[in-house]
Amino acid sequence: AAMVKETIRVYARVKPLGRRQQAGSYSVDVEEEPLSSLEITVPRDLADGFVNNKRESYKFKFQKIFDQEAKQDVVFDSIAKPVAECVLAGYNGTVFAYGQTGSGKTFTITGGAERYSDRGIIPRTLSYIFDQLQKDSSKVYTTHVSYLEIYNECGYDLLDPRHEASRLEDLPKVTIMEDSDQNIHLKNLSLQQATNEEEALNLLFLGDTNRMIAETPMNQASSRSHCIFTIHISSKEPGSATIRRSKLHLVDLAGSERVAKTGVGGHLLTEAKYINLSLHYLEQVIIALAEKNRSHIPYRNSMMTSVLRDSLGGNCMTTMIATLALDKRNIDESISTCRFAQRVALIKNEAILNEEIDPRLMIVQLKKEIQDLKDELELVTGKQRTTELSQEELLQLNDLIETFLKDNDPDSTLDVGADMRKIKYCFAHMKQLMNHPTTSDKKLLSQDIPEEDTNNETGEELEKLKELLQQRDNEINNILVNMLKKEKKKAQDALFQLNATSAGSTVLERSLSINLEERQSPSSCFSLKEAKEFSSSVHRLPFLFRQTGGRMSLGCQEAFEVFQQDHADSITIEDNKRLLKQRFAEVKCLGEKLNEVRSKINHLKGEITQRHIQRAALAVSNPSEELNMMDPVEKKLRMQIEEEKKSYKTMFSRFKGLKVEIEHLQLLMEKVKMKMQKDFEVWWSEEAKNLQQEKPEMVTSPNTVTVYPQFIKSSQHLSTSSFSETIKVSSNEDPAGKNNSMTFSNRTLKTSTPPSSTTPIPLTGDSQADADILAFIKARERILQKKG
Ligand code: ADP
Ligand code: MG
């Protein structure tokens, strides 16, 4: 198989400086083709303390350096696209980002959460790969994705649907299994089929969301965990049994920051320790690989190095991006990152073409070949052939053999004709005669035995053999059928899961993909409403559902709305909403225009037909005219049609582009919304805790919550066991004392005991709702105070 030997390509990307950050001193030099170099100068004040040796300037070489202003598309084009191309050709590929927390790993690999143009390497790679697959009709492709998170040396399947409902530690762990050929297999990591870009993006989004859900302030998963998004591609030419399989790992590593070891006298030493153990093992593997004549590479020390074994010094095209935050405070971490990168650049990989033969396809192919040959033989001999010789033929052969053996003439031959079955039988029979002369003697002597008996005996034996053969045949068939059934079931399961996760998107799909060839009536135009419904239907409040067992109380909902307005991300949401609206309008407009152009084309076609009819009529009345000549009117009409088609095509590709953008924007918005809900959840439970601590007497028992009358302006509303009016917070609860009335319209509070205005009102009906209201009142106050 073809093999490509290459060192790991190492790139650097410098993150834009924050507004309040002080720039560190560095320079990028691209003159030394083909490599670029990055020179970092350590300021004197730092050089004394942080960096142990006396050097002040450090120079590192990279394949290419992307400075602060480099955009995502450029980064994708030069870093990930070449790897994706190799993967499409059947080689394995890996792109991994390495750098301290906050240096832009996630931004580079996955993308920013705000703008469409900020989408990172994963969505761009998916887009590129599916585009290429669509263009290539010479092969049949299947694509799957998996998304693995490694946290604390444990692997989790980010695409596991149970993620939403359970805690991280309750999920089945992904474990490593090694087969006899030392290939790594990952147990409990699902491979989800993705037939197009949209399905793959949905899976990416699902995984990112699950990652976010699992993260709590206690486990800073996003900086301490490694995420490996893998695209699996298999391809096959139609009719061929050879399959090419390749994998593309897109890896967002844990933050590379180290804990500085404090030396004697409080001095900081350069050789600091990783916070993350797997990164420590990664570095060991890399050091081992860079050393010459080193035979043992400690891949097995950690889960991550096991999973990435092929990517590091193995069968893979590998690329690393060192992400750097080159402000003054992060200079030393950046130097560490660059040093690591220099070592990685020494590793040689050998990527081989991953081709294999599918035994099932092979069987099918061989069976077909046999049938073809049989047919051909039948044609040539003019005789039908079965696999077995008939009894008559066998007897005939026995006779021939016997005669042949008895014949002492050295020139005698055994001629059975050009029939492999007969030739084989003769050899087998003679072998038997040689090995068992006694039985064969008997057989040879069997001439004396009446013919009928012999016939019966061989007949029975033959029947038995036939039965046995039939039995074996059935067994083989059963195995094959079971194999196929299993595969089918697997495929269906995967499909089912996929449908379950992306059920909402089909609505959008339906509404966006107007198939203009089929559309006839203008009433079936693009539906804006449908698409909008979709955008609000995906993934609603998974966290709160989880916490309250499927329901979010009303007070809590109301508080959430207030919280939402106050949240920093609401600006992003609003911006994106506006953009989305604009895009929807554009798509709608384009859809209408496309329909228009289509009807125009149809109209022109109609005109041409009319013209034909006219000309035909003219030909009848006036023969011999210049009928063979091209009608100039028709020519003009045709040209017009061509023009319209051209504009149709450009509009349609723009339409498709917009569709992808809309989907992406929707996913981004959902992500931000979910983040907000998560923040809210944390804040909400804290508020509830605070409230309980401040006013313990309010909660008398878990089931009876008392509301002080001063909270409620007119208590008689409560006696009707529902209130849909205004609740006023009394002035001693609210120092501002104004503009803080809240309307609970159509909210129902069940009360079992009639309230009295002198004693605290027990609201025992729904303690959750009662507590929510109290907490809400409190929460709103806090927000108002915060807002000043
Ligand atoms: P990491 O994953 O390495 O911890 P992030 O990718 O989360 O870092 O980046 C930290 C912050 O910096 C994020 O808010 C991100 O949007 C922003 N950021 C990182 N790189 C860039 C860049 N090249 N351009 C603009 N913003 C960036
Ligand atoms: Mg990150």
Tab-separated table of N, CA, C and O in Angstrom, residues 640-743:
chain	number	residue	atom	x	y	z
A	640	GLN	N	-32.420	33.668	-23.927
A	640	GLN	CA	-33.010	34.217	-22.705
A	640	GLN	C	-33.098	33.148	-21.614
A	640	GLN	O	-32.789	33.407	-20.454
A	641	ILE	N	-33.509	31.956	-22.070
A	641	ILE	CA	-33.607	30.861	-21.100
A	641	ILE	C	-32.248	30.590	-20.461
A	641	ILE	O	-32.123	30.466	-19.242
A	642	GLU	N	-31.197	30.569	-21.288
A	642	GLU	CA	-29.856	30.346	-20.757
A	642	GLU	C	-29.502	31.381	-19.698
A	642	GLU	O	-28.982	31.062	-18.636
A	643	GLU	N	-29.825	32.633	-20.024
A	643	GLU	CA	-29.548	33.716	-19.084
A	643	GLU	C	-30.248	33.468	-17.750
A	643	GLU	O	-29.656	33.561	-16.685
A	644	GLU	N	-31.534	33.141	-17.876
A	644	GLU	CA	-32.322	32.923	-16.661
A	644	GLU	C	-31.757	31.762	-15.854
A	644	GLU	O	-31.697	31.808	-14.634
A	645	LYS	N	-31.356	30.736	-16.573
A	645	LYS	CA	-30.801	29.574	-15.881
A	645	LYS	C	-29.539	29.940	-15.119
A	645	LYS	O	-29.309	29.485	-14.007
A	646	LYS	N	-28.754	30.797	-15.740
A	646	LYS	CA	-27.520	31.212	-15.089
A	646	LYS	C	-27.835	31.929	-13.780
A	646	LYS	O	-27.266	31.621	-12.735
A	647	SER	N	-28.750	32.859	-13.856
A	647	SER	CA	-29.055	33.606	-12.638
A	647	SER	C	-29.714	32.685	-11.610
A	647	SER	O	-29.513	32.826	-10.408
A	648	TYR	N	-30.460	31.711	-12.112
A	648	TYR	CA	-31.076	30.739	-11.212
A	648	TYR	C	-30.000	29.993	-10.443
A	648	TYR	O	-30.073	29.815	-9.225
A	649	LYS	N	-28.978	29.587	-11.173
A	649	LYS	CA	-27.908	28.813	-10.549
A	649	LYS	C	-27.191	29.608	-9.469
A	649	LYS	O	-26.954	29.117	-8.371
A	650	THR	N	-26.838	30.854	-9.790
A	650	THR	CA	-26.116	31.643	-8.783
A	650	THR	C	-27.012	31.875	-7.571
A	650	THR	O	-26.560	31.779	-6.432
A	651	MET	N	-28.293	32.167	-7.852
A	651	MET	CA	-29.200	32.394	-6.729
A	651	MET	C	-29.332	31.149	-5.880
A	651	MET	O	-29.391	31.208	-4.666
A	652	PHE	N	-29.372	30.013	-6.551
A	652	PHE	CA	-29.579	28.783	-5.810
A	652	PHE	C	-28.390	28.454	-4.915
A	652	PHE	O	-28.562	28.019	-3.790
A	653	SER	N	-27.186	28.715	-5.412
A	653	SER	CA	-26.040	28.391	-4.559
A	653	SER	C	-25.983	29.362	-3.374
A	653	SER	O	-25.629	28.981	-2.266
A	654	ARG	N	-26.391	30.597	-3.618
A	654	ARG	CA	-26.460	31.556	-2.520
A	654	ARG	C	-27.509	31.093	-1.508
A	654	ARG	O	-27.326	31.180	-0.303
A	655	PHE	N	-28.605	30.583	-2.041
A	655	PHE	CA	-29.695	30.072	-1.219
A	655	PHE	C	-29.197	28.942	-0.311
A	655	PHE	O	-29.466	28.917	0.885
A	656	LYS	N	-28.428	28.051	-0.907
A	656	LYS	CA	-27.906	26.940	-0.122
A	656	LYS	C	-26.947	27.434	0.948
A	656	LYS	O	-26.969	26.956	2.077
A	657	GLY	N	-26.104	28.386	0.580
A	657	GLY	CA	-25.164	28.957	1.544
A	657	GLY	C	-25.908	29.571	2.720
A	657	GLY	O	-25.545	29.376	3.878
A	658	LEU	N	-26.964	30.304	2.404
A	658	LEU	CA	-27.751	30.942	3.453
A	658	LEU	C	-28.357	29.903	4.384
A	658	LEU	O	-28.428	30.094	5.589
A	659	LYS	N	-28.768	28.819	3.792
A	659	LYS	CA	-29.389	27.755	4.580
A	659	LYS	C	-28.420	27.243	5.638
A	659	LYS	O	-28.763	27.112	6.800
A	660	VAL	N	-27.171	26.978	5.190
A	660	VAL	CA	-26.159	26.497	6.134
A	660	VAL	C	-25.917	27.540	7.218
A	660	VAL	O	-25.842	27.234	8.399
A	661	GLU	N	-25.848	28.792	6.801
A	661	GLU	CA	-25.584	29.852	7.770
A	661	GLU	C	-26.708	29.936	8.800
A	661	GLU	O	-26.466	30.063	9.999
A	662	ILE	N	-27.940	29.845	8.337
A	662	ILE	CA	-29.074	29.913	9.247
A	662	ILE	C	-29.019	28.780	10.256
A	662	ILE	O	-29.175	28.990	11.463
A	663	GLU	N	-28.756	27.591	9.769
A	663	GLU	CA	-28.679	26.465	10.687
A	663	GLU	C	-27.600	26.673	11.737
A	663	GLU	O	-27.798	26.442	12.917
A	664	HIS	N	-26.464	27.158	11.263
A	664	HIS	CA	-25.361	27.389	12.188
A	664	HIS	C	-25.734	28.441	13.237
A	664	HIS	O	-25.508	28.260	14.420
A	665	LEU	N	-26.316	29.525	12.780
A	665	LEU	CA	-26.713	30.595	13.701
A	665	LEU	C	-27.686	30.061	14.750
A	665	LEU	O	-27.604	30.401	15.927
A	666	GLN	N	-28.605	29.224	14.295
A	666	GLN	CA	-29.570	28.687	15.242
A	666	GLN	C	-28.885	27.843	16.302
A	666	GLN	O	-29.206	27.934	17.480
A	667	LEU	N	-27.923	27.056	15.851
A	667	LEU	CA	-27.203	26.238	16.823
A	667	LEU	C	-26.429	27.116	17.803
A	667	LEU	O	-26.417	26.879	18.997
A	668	LEU	N	-25.786	28.160	17.280
A	668	LEU	CA	-25.047	29.072	18.152
A	668	LEU	C	-25.972	29.663	19.202
A	668	LEU	O	-25.653	29.729	20.387
A	669	MET	N	-27.154	30.095	18.756
A	669	MET	CA	-28.073	30.731	19.687
A	669	MET	C	-28.543	29.765	20.756
A	669	MET	O	-28.658	30.118	21.924
A	670	GLU	N	-28.820	28.554	20.318
A	670	GLU	CA	-29.245	27.561	21.303
A	670	GLU	C	-28.153	27.342	22.347
A	670	GLU	O	-28.419	27.194	23.521
A	671	LYS	N	-26.924	27.341	21.862
A	671	LYS	CA	-25.800	27.135	22.770
A	671	LYS	C	-25.744	28.250	23.805
A	671	LYS	O	-25.642	27.995	24.998
A	672	VAL	N	-25.813	29.494	23.344
A	672	VAL	CA	-25.754	30.622	24.268
A	672	VAL	C	-26.919	30.573	25.237
A	672	VAL	O	-26.764	30.797	26.441
A	673	LYS	N	-28.101	30.241	24.708
A	673	LYS	CA	-29.282	30.161	25.571
A	673	LYS	C	-29.080	29.134	26.663
A	673	LYS	O	-29.400	29.358	27.817
A	674	MET	N	-28.536	27.998	26.254
A	674	MET	CA	-28.355	26.947	27.237
A	674	MET	C	-27.339	27.333	28.286
A	674	MET	O	-27.482	27.015	29.451
A	675	LYS	N	-26.306	28.044	27.819
A	675	LYS	CA	-25.300	28.512	28.776
A	675	LYS	C	-25.984	29.395	29.799
A	675	LYS	O	-25.739	29.306	30.996
A	676	MET	N	-26.860	30.267	29.326
A	676	MET	CA	-27.554	31.188	30.185
A	676	MET	C	-28.418	30.435	31.192
A	676	MET	O	-28.447	30.748	32.372
A	677	GLN	N	-29.093	29.422	30.708
A	677	GLN	CA	-29.934	28.634	31.603
A	677	GLN	C	-29.110	27.963	32.688
A	677	GLN	O	-29.524	27.875	33.836
A	678	LYS	N	-27.924	27.532	32.260
A	678	LYS	CA	-27.069	26.879	33.234
A	678	LYS	C	-26.612	27.874	34.302
A	678	LYS	O	-26.677	27.589	35.484
A	679	ASP	N	-26.189	29.058	33.849
A	679	ASP	CA	-25.791	30.099	34.797
A	679	ASP	C	-26.936	30.405	35.742
A	679	ASP	O	-26.766	30.598	36.933
A	680	PHE	N	-28.117	30.449	35.133
A	680	PHE	CA	-29.298	30.763	35.928
A	680	PHE	C	-29.526	29.690	36.991
A	680	PHE	O	-29.817	29.986	38.138
A	681	GLU	N	-29.373	28.480	36.585
A	681	GLU	CA	-29.598	27.362	37.504
A	681	GLU	C	-28.712	27.495	38.736
A	681	GLU	O	-29.179	27.367	39.864
A	682	VAL	N	-27.448	27.797	38.471
A	682	VAL	CA	-26.509	27.947	39.573
A	682	VAL	C	-26.926	29.103	40.463
A	682	VAL	O	-27.038	28.984	41.682
A	683	TRP	N	-27.224	30.228	39.831
A	683	TRP	CA	-27.595	31.436	40.559
A	683	TRP	C	-28.880	31.225	41.358
A	683	TRP	O	-29.010	31.600	42.505
A	684	TRP	N	-29.813	30.567	40.739
A	684	TRP	CA	-31.130	30.323	41.333
A	684	TRP	C	-31.018	29.493	42.594
A	684	TRP	O	-31.572	29.807	43.631
A	685	SER	N	-30.216	28.419	42.517
A	685	SER	CA	-30.116	27.567	43.694
A	685	SER	C	-29.366	28.294	44.806
A	685	SER	O	-29.665	28.129	45.979
A	686	GLU	N	-28.441	29.159	44.414
A	686	GLU	CA	-27.739	29.940	45.419
A	686	GLU	C	-28.680	30.909	46.115
A	686	GLU	O	-28.667	31.062	47.333
A	687	GLU	N	-29.521	31.556	45.307
A	687	GLU	CA	-30.491	32.497	45.865
A	687	GLU	C	-31.395	31.781	46.861
A	687	GLU	O	-31.699	32.293	47.930
A	688	ALA	N	-31.835	30.604	46.479
A	688	ALA	CA	-32.732	29.848	47.345
A	688	ALA	C	-32.036	29.509	48.660
A	688	ALA	O	-32.619	29.627	49.734
A	689	LYS	N	-30.751	29.171	48.534
A	689	LYS	CA	-29.985	28.847	49.732
A	689	LYS	C	-29.875	30.067	50.641
A	689	LYS	O	-30.155	30.019	51.819
A	690	ASN	N	-29.507	31.185	50.015
A	690	ASN	CA	-29.360	32.431	50.775
A	690	ASN	C	-30.642	32.775	51.497
A	690	ASN	O	-30.644	33.185	52.642
A	691	LEU	N	-31.733	32.605	50.775
A	691	LEU	CA	-33.027	32.956	51.320
A	691	LEU	C	-33.329	32.118	52.553
A	691	LEU	O	-33.790	32.623	53.572
A	692	GLN	N	-33.017	30.847	52.461
A	692	GLN	CA	-33.270	29.966	53.589
A	692	GLN	C	-32.425	30.349	54.788
A	692	GLN	O	-32.863	30.273	55.922
A	693	GLN	N	-31.191	30.789	54.496
A	693	GLN	CA	-30.318	31.157	55.615
A	693	GLN	C	-30.775	32.453	56.272
A	693	GLN	O	-30.762	32.597	57.462
A	694	GLU	N	-31.219	33.370	55.429
A	694	GLU	CA	-31.606	34.672	55.963
A	694	GLU	C	-32.908	34.605	56.742
A	694	GLU	O	-33.068	35.248	57.764
A	695	LYS	N	-33.839	33.868	56.185
A	695	LYS	CA	-35.157	33.835	56.810
A	695	LYS	C	-35.573	32.409	57.099
A	695	LYS	O	-36.497	31.879	56.503
A	696	PRO	N	-34.898	31.789	58.044
A	696	PRO	CA	-35.202	30.379	58.280
A	696	PRO	C	-36.632	30.179	58.783
A	696	PRO	O	-37.214	29.131	58.580
A	697	GLU	N	-37.180	31.185	59.445
A	697	GLU	CA	-38.525	30.982	60.023
A	697	GLU	C	-39.602	30.915	58.946
A	697	GLU	O	-40.722	30.515	59.201
A	698	MET	N	-39.234	31.351	57.744
A	698	MET	CA	-40.241	31.335	56.689
A	698	MET	C	-40.573	29.920	56.231
A	698	MET	O	-41.663	29.640	55.800
A	699	VAL	N	-39.568	29.103	56.306
A	699	VAL	CA	-39.813	27.728	55.886
A	699	VAL	C	-39.967	26.895	57.136
A	699	VAL	O	-39.008	26.553	57.802
A	700	THR	N	-41.203	26.594	57.458
A	700	THR	CA	-41.439	25.907	58.722
A	700	THR	C	-41.275	24.406	58.586
A	700	THR	O	-40.782	23.753	59.473
A	701	SER	N	-41.664	23.914	57.529
A	701	SER	CA	-41.456	22.486	57.271
A	701	SER	C	-41.360	22.316	55.766
A	701	SER	O	-41.780	23.182	55.027
A	702	PRO	N	-40.829	21.214	55.362
A	702	PRO	CA	-40.663	21.052	53.910
A	702	PRO	C	-41.985	21.203	53.156
A	702	PRO	O	-42.007	21.568	52.000
A	703	ASN	N	-43.099	20.919	53.819
A	703	ASN	CA	-44.349	20.946	53.081
A	703	ASN	C	-45.193	22.187	53.347
A	703	ASN	O	-46.153	22.450	52.654
A	704	THR	N	-44.896	22.914	54.386
A	704	THR	CA	-45.671	24.125	54.628
A	704	THR	C	-44.778	25.338	54.497
A	704	THR	O	-43.852	25.524	55.252
A	705	VAL	N	-45.106	26.134	53.556
A	705	VAL	CA	-44.359	27.359	53.366
A	705	VAL	C	-45.289	28.481	53.768
A	705	VAL	O	-46.439	28.516	53.349
A	706	THR	N	-44.800	29.379	54.582
A	706	THR	CA	-45.669	30.479	54.994
A	706	THR	C	-45.274	31.752	54.294
A	706	THR	O	-44.103	32.030	54.100
A	707	VAL	N	-46.287	32.485	53.918
A	707	VAL	CA	-46.039	33.770	53.290
A	707	VAL	C	-46.541	34.848	54.228
A	707	VAL	O	-47.660	34.785	54.717
A	708	TYR	N	-45.693	35.783	54.511
A	708	TYR	CA	-46.137	36.861	55.386
A	708	TYR	C	-47.136	37.742	54.667
A	708	TYR	O	-46.970	37.994	53.472
A	709	PRO	N	-48.126	38.211	55.399
A	709	PRO	CA	-49.183	38.966	54.725
A	709	PRO	C	-48.669	40.234	54.073
A	709	PRO	O	-49.229	40.692	53.094
A	710	GLN	N	-47.605	40.791	54.617
A	710	GLN	CA	-47.154	42.041	54.017
A	710	GLN	C	-46.631	41.864	52.602
A	710	GLN	O	-46.434	42.810	51.882
A	711	PHE	N	-46.415	40.616	52.222
A	711	PHE	CA	-46.016	40.372	50.835
A	711	PHE	C	-47.173	40.559	49.882
A	711	PHE	O	-46.989	40.812	48.712
A	712	ILE	N	-48.345	40.328	50.439
A	712	ILE	CA	-49.482	40.312	49.547
A	712	ILE	C	-50.428	41.454	49.876
A	712	ILE	O	-50.850	41.648	51.004
A	713	LYS	N	-50.707	42.206	48.863
A	713	LYS	CA	-51.498	43.409	49.068
A	713	LYS	C	-52.932	43.051	49.444
A	713	LYS	O	-53.456	43.471	50.453
A	714	SER	N	-53.583	42.299	48.644
A	714	SER	CA	-54.957	41.924	48.987
A	714	SER	C	-55.051	40.415	49.113
A	714	SER	O	-54.916	39.685	48.149
A	715	SER	N	-55.246	40.016	50.345
A	715	SER	CA	-55.163	38.584	50.608
A	715	SER	C	-56.385	37.812	50.144
A	715	SER	O	-56.338	36.596	50.045
A	716	GLN	N	-57.478	38.518	49.889
A	716	GLN	CA	-58.679	37.753	49.531
A	716	GLN	C	-58.512	36.993	48.217
A	716	GLN	O	-59.185	36.026	47.972
A	717	HIS	N	-57.585	37.448	47.434
A	717	HIS	CA	-57.369	36.720	46.194
A	717	HIS	C	-56.929	35.296	46.441
A	717	HIS	O	-57.235	34.392	45.704
A	718	LEU	N	-56.203	35.170	47.540
A	718	LEU	CA	-55.705	33.843	47.848
A	718	LEU	C	-56.806	32.885	48.246
A	718	LEU	O	-56.733	31.699	47.979
A	719	SER	N	-57.847	33.447	48.874
A	719	SER	CA	-58.908	32.568	49.353
A	719	SER	C	-59.672	31.933	48.194
A	719	SER	O	-60.263	30.882	48.339
A	720	THR	N	-59.625	32.573	47.059
A	720	THR	CA	-60.302	31.971	45.918
A	720	THR	C	-59.418	30.888	45.302
A	720	THR	O	-59.706	30.354	44.255
A	721	SER	N	-58.371	30.633	46.000
A	721	SER	CA	-57.370	29.635	45.610
A	721	SER	C	-56.752	29.875	44.246
A	721	SER	O	-56.111	29.034	43.672
A	722	SER	N	-56.946	31.074	43.736
A	722	SER	CA	-56.151	31.447	42.572
A	722	SER	C	-56.015	32.956	42.571
A	722	SER	O	-56.934	33.650	42.961
A	723	PHE	N	-54.895	33.433	42.217
A	723	PHE	CA	-54.839	34.883	42.071
A	723	PHE	C	-54.189	35.254	40.762
A	723	PHE	O	-53.210	34.671	40.329
A	724	SER	N	-54.816	36.196	40.131
A	724	SER	CA	-54.285	36.591	38.841
A	724	SER	C	-54.044	38.090	38.851
A	724	SER	O	-54.174	38.764	37.858
A	725	GLU	N	-53.737	38.573	40.036
A	725	GLU	CA	-53.600	40.016	40.162
A	725	GLU	C	-52.175	40.413	40.493
A	725	GLU	O	-51.236	39.680	40.268
A	726	THR	N	-52.083	41.576	41.034
A	726	THR	CA	-50.772	42.129	41.318
A	726	THR	C	-50.334	41.810	42.739
A	726	THR	O	-51.100	41.928	43.674
A	727	ILE	N	-49.114	41.389	42.874
A	727	ILE	CA	-48.559	41.199	44.207
A	727	ILE	C	-47.627	42.357	44.472
A	727	ILE	O	-46.748	42.655	43.665
A	728	LYS	N	-47.856	42.997	45.569
A	728	LYS	CA	-47.000	44.136	45.865
A	728	LYS	C	-46.017	43.728	46.944
A	728	LYS	O	-46.387	43.149	47.955
A	729	VAL	N	-44.800	44.048	46.728
A	729	VAL	CA	-43.815	43.790	47.761
A	729	VAL	C	-43.838	44.976	48.697
A	729	VAL	O	-43.764	46.123	48.264
A	730	SER	N	-43.991	44.690	49.969
A	730	SER	CA	-44.154	45.793	50.916
A	730	SER	C	-42.876	46.600	51.026
A	730	SER	O	-41.788	46.131	50.723
A	731	SER	N	-43.030	47.813	51.552
A	731	SER	CA	-41.904	48.743	51.490
A	731	SER	C	-40.761	48.328	52.399
A	731	SER	O	-39.623	48.685	52.166
A	732	ASN	N	-41.060	47.563	53.458
A	732	ASN	CA	-39.917	47.168	54.276
A	732	ASN	C	-39.114	46.044	53.629
A	732	ASN	O	-37.994	45.769	54.004
A	733	GLU	N	-39.719	45.398	52.678
A	733	GLU	CA	-38.951	44.408	51.930
A	733	GLU	C	-38.201	45.060	50.778
A	733	GLU	O	-37.207	44.554	50.302
A	734	ASP	N	-38.747	46.175	50.343
A	734	ASP	CA	-38.134	46.816	49.197
A	734	ASP	C	-37.904	48.280	49.490
A	734	ASP	O	-38.836	49.070	49.464
A	735	PRO	N	-36.686	48.632	49.790
A	735	PRO	CA	-36.405	50.017	50.194
A	735	PRO	C	-36.759	51.020	49.106
A	735	PRO	O	-37.194	52.132	49.414
A	736	ALA	N	-36.623	50.634	47.883
A	736	ALA	CA	-36.963	51.562	46.808
A	736	ALA	C	-38.466	51.814	46.808
A	736	ALA	O	-38.915	52.937	46.578
A	737	GLY	N	-39.205	50.793	47.080
A	737	GLY	CA	-40.627	50.946	47.317
A	737	GLY	C	-41.487	51.290	46.131
A	737	GLY	O	-42.649	51.597	46.289
A	738	LYS	N	-40.952	51.299	44.975
A	738	LYS	CA	-41.801	51.619	43.837
A	738	LYS	C	-41.398	50.784	42.622
A	738	LYS	O	-40.320	50.227	42.564
A	739	ASN	N	-42.312	50.764	41.722
A	739	ASN	CA	-42.039	50.090	40.451
A	739	ASN	C	-41.615	48.640	40.599
A	739	ASN	O	-40.820	48.135	39.850
A	740	ASN	N	-42.138	48.031	41.633
A	740	ASN	CA	-41.738	46.638	41.795
A	740	ASN	C	-42.942	45.717	41.921
A	740	ASN	O	-42.897	44.711	42.597
A	741	SER	N	-44.021	46.090	41.316
A	741	SER	CA	-45.175	45.199	41.359
A	741	SER	C	-45.053	44.178	40.233
A	741	SER	O	-44.582	44.467	39.142
A	742	MET	N	-45.457	43.014	40.551
A	742	MET	CA	-45.312	41.944	39.552
A	742	MET	C	-46.665	41.371	39.228
A	742	MET	O	-47.505	41.182	40.093
A	743	THR	N	-46.869	41.121	38.002
A	743	THR	CA	-48.156	40.565	37.616
A	743	THR	C	-48.042	39.071	37.389
A	743	THR	O	-47.239	38.617	36.590
